[in-house]
Coordinates of C-alpha atoms in Angstrom, one line a residue:
D1 CA -89.7 -47.4 -36.3
E2 CA -90.5 -50.7 -34.6
V3 CA -88.1 -53.3 -34.7
Q4 CA -89.6 -56.3 -35.9
F5 CA -88.8 -59.6 -34.0
D6 CA -88.4 -63.2 -35.3
V7 CA -91.9 -65.1 -34.9
G8 CA -92.3 -67.6 -31.8
F9 CA -90.0 -68.6 -28.9
I10 CA -86.6 -67.3 -29.9
G11 CA -88.1 -63.9 -31.1
E12 CA -90.1 -63.5 -28.1
R13 CA -87.1 -64.7 -25.7
D14 CA -84.9 -62.3 -27.4
K15 CA -87.4 -59.1 -27.1
L16 CA -87.8 -59.9 -23.5
I17 CA -83.9 -60.2 -23.2
L18 CA -83.7 -56.6 -24.4
E19 CA -86.5 -55.5 -22.5
F20 CA -85.5 -57.1 -19.4
F21 CA -81.9 -55.3 -19.3
Y22 CA -83.4 -52.0 -20.1
V23 CA -86.1 -52.2 -17.6
T24 CA -83.8 -53.4 -14.8
G25 CA -80.2 -52.7 -15.5
V26 CA -79.2 -56.0 -14.7
R27 CA -75.5 -57.3 -15.1
L28 CA -75.2 -60.2 -18.1
S29 CA -74.2 -62.7 -15.5
E30 CA -77.1 -61.8 -13.5
L31 CA -80.1 -62.3 -16.3
I32 CA -78.5 -65.5 -17.6
N33 CA -78.8 -67.0 -13.7
I34 CA -82.5 -65.6 -13.2
R35 CA -85.1 -68.5 -12.8
V36 CA -88.6 -68.4 -13.1
L37 CA -89.1 -68.4 -9.2
D38 CA -86.8 -65.4 -8.8
I39 CA -89.9 -63.7 -10.1
S40 CA -92.3 -62.2 -7.7
F41 CA -95.2 -61.5 -9.6
D42 CA -97.6 -60.4 -6.8
R43 CA -94.6 -58.0 -5.1
K44 CA -93.5 -57.0 -8.8
L45 CA -89.9 -57.9 -8.2
V46 CA -87.0 -60.1 -9.6
K47 CA -84.5 -61.4 -7.3
V48 CA -80.8 -61.4 -8.6
L49 CA -77.5 -62.6 -8.0
G50 CA -74.8 -60.2 -8.0
K51 CA -71.5 -59.6 -7.8
R52 CA -69.8 -61.4 -4.3
N53 CA -72.9 -63.3 -4.1
K54 CA -74.8 -60.4 -3.3
E55 CA -78.5 -60.9 -3.6
R56 CA -80.8 -57.8 -4.6
L57 CA -84.6 -57.4 -5.4
I58 CA -85.3 -55.2 -8.5
P59 CA -88.8 -53.8 -9.0
L60 CA -90.3 -54.6 -12.6
S61 CA -92.8 -52.8 -14.4
E62 CA -96.2 -53.7 -15.1
K63 CA -95.7 -54.3 -18.8
L64 CA -92.7 -56.2 -18.3
L65 CA -94.8 -58.7 -15.6
K66 CA -97.3 -59.2 -18.1
D67 CA -95.0 -60.1 -21.2
L68 CA -92.7 -62.6 -18.6
S69 CA -96.0 -64.2 -17.4
S70 CA -97.3 -64.6 -20.8
F71 CA -93.9 -65.9 -22.2
I72 CA -93.6 -68.4 -19.1
S73 CA -97.0 -69.8 -19.3
S74 CA -96.8 -70.0 -23.3
Y75 CA -93.8 -72.1 -23.2
N76 CA -94.2 -73.8 -20.0
L77 CA -90.9 -72.4 -18.6
Q78 CA -89.7 -74.5 -15.1
N79 CA -86.4 -73.0 -14.4
Y80 CA -84.4 -70.7 -15.9
L81 CA -86.0 -67.8 -17.5
F82 CA -83.9 -67.3 -20.7
T83 CA -83.0 -70.5 -22.3
N84 CA -82.2 -72.1 -25.9
L85 CA -84.8 -74.3 -27.5
K86 CA -83.5 -77.1 -25.7
G87 CA -84.3 -75.6 -22.3
E88 CA -80.7 -75.0 -21.6
K89 CA -79.9 -71.6 -19.9
V90 CA -78.6 -69.0 -22.4
Y91 CA -74.9 -68.5 -22.1
T92 CA -72.9 -65.0 -22.4
K93 CA -72.0 -65.3 -26.3
L94 CA -75.7 -66.2 -27.1
V95 CA -77.1 -62.8 -24.9
Y96 CA -74.3 -60.8 -26.6
R97 CA -75.3 -61.8 -30.3
V98 CA -78.9 -60.9 -29.3
V99 CA -78.1 -57.5 -28.2
N100 CA -75.8 -56.9 -31.4
K101 CA -78.4 -58.1 -33.5
Y102 CA -81.2 -55.9 -32.6
I103 CA -79.5 -52.8 -31.6
A104 CA -77.7 -53.1 -35.0
K105 CA -80.9 -52.5 -36.5
I106 CA -81.8 -49.1 -34.5
S107 CA -78.2 -47.8 -34.0
S108 CA -74.9 -47.0 -35.8
I109 CA -73.1 -47.2 -32.5
N110 CA -69.9 -49.4 -32.3
K111 CA -70.5 -50.6 -28.9
K112 CA -73.6 -53.2 -29.0
S113 CA -73.2 -55.0 -25.6
P114 CA -75.6 -55.9 -23.0
H115 CA -73.7 -53.2 -21.1
I116 CA -74.9 -50.4 -23.1
L117 CA -78.5 -51.3 -21.8
R118 CA -77.5 -51.1 -18.3
H119 CA -76.0 -47.9 -19.1
T120 CA -78.9 -46.5 -20.9
F121 CA -81.0 -47.7 -17.8
A122 CA -79.0 -45.7 -15.2
T123 CA -78.6 -42.9 -17.5
H124 CA -82.4 -42.7 -18.3
M125 CA -83.3 -42.9 -14.6
L126 CA -80.7 -40.0 -13.8
N127 CA -82.2 -37.7 -16.5
N128 CA -85.7 -38.5 -15.2
G129 CA -84.7 -37.3 -11.7
A130 CA -84.0 -40.8 -9.9
D131 CA -81.5 -40.3 -6.9
I132 CA -78.2 -41.5 -7.6
N133 CA -77.8 -43.4 -4.2
A134 CA -81.1 -45.5 -5.5
I135 CA -79.9 -45.9 -8.8
K136 CA -76.6 -47.2 -7.1
E137 CA -78.6 -49.9 -5.1
L138 CA -80.9 -51.0 -8.4
L139 CA -77.6 -51.4 -10.1
G140 CA -76.0 -53.7 -7.2
H141 CA -72.7 -51.3 -6.9
A142 CA -70.8 -51.5 -3.7
N143 CA -69.5 -48.0 -3.9
L144 CA -70.9 -44.6 -5.5
S145 CA -67.9 -44.3 -7.5
A146 CA -69.1 -47.3 -9.6
T147 CA -72.4 -45.5 -10.2
Q148 CA -70.9 -42.1 -11.2
V149 CA -69.5 -43.3 -14.4
Y150 CA -73.0 -43.3 -15.5
T151 CA -73.6 -39.3 -14.7
H152 CA -71.2 -38.2 -17.5
N153 CA -74.2 -37.9 -20.1
T154 CA -76.1 -36.4 -17.6
I155 CA -73.4 -33.6 -16.9
E156 CA -73.2 -32.9 -20.6
K157 CA -77.1 -32.6 -20.5
L158 CA -77.1 -30.3 -17.6
K159 CA -74.4 -28.3 -19.7
F160 CA -76.5 -28.2 -22.6
V161 CA -79.5 -27.2 -20.7
Y162 CA -77.5 -24.5 -18.6
K163 CA -76.4 -22.8 -21.7
Q164 CA -79.7 -22.8 -23.5
A165 CA -81.4 -21.5 -20.3
H166 CA -79.6 -19.3 -18.2
P167 CA -79.4 -15.7 -18.9
R168 CA -75.7 -15.0 -17.8
A169 CA -74.4 -18.8 -19.6

């Protein structure tokens, strides 16, 4: 079942916010501060400023790049990527509301924060065979212990697969 987004700028922005979190795994603070110029369409990357003022480059999918390009040109965005109708960059509470509104339409989970999408990004990467050190870099973690928090679901999945498939389990 496809989630219906509002028509026009707000709907398109909201959809892109959710997509951006899921495709990149960025932190809320990083998403809010992304400028149009931080996106390199030819290199298919976005530059974000993480914790401790650490800059990192995150790959972007073809679909997200196409959607971003269309969004930026349709609304002639010059500065921040995600803004309100007045052109001011979005703020924490607004992004929380957007994420909450749309996750509520598809899930009954209690925690509907932007961080859930970061968590989902990491879990899906792990479940699809990504190396944990690569995920650590993508998430901008200083040490691996921070990334290992995301392996919990994966370990549960491994136990399940093991029980199902191992002859001596």
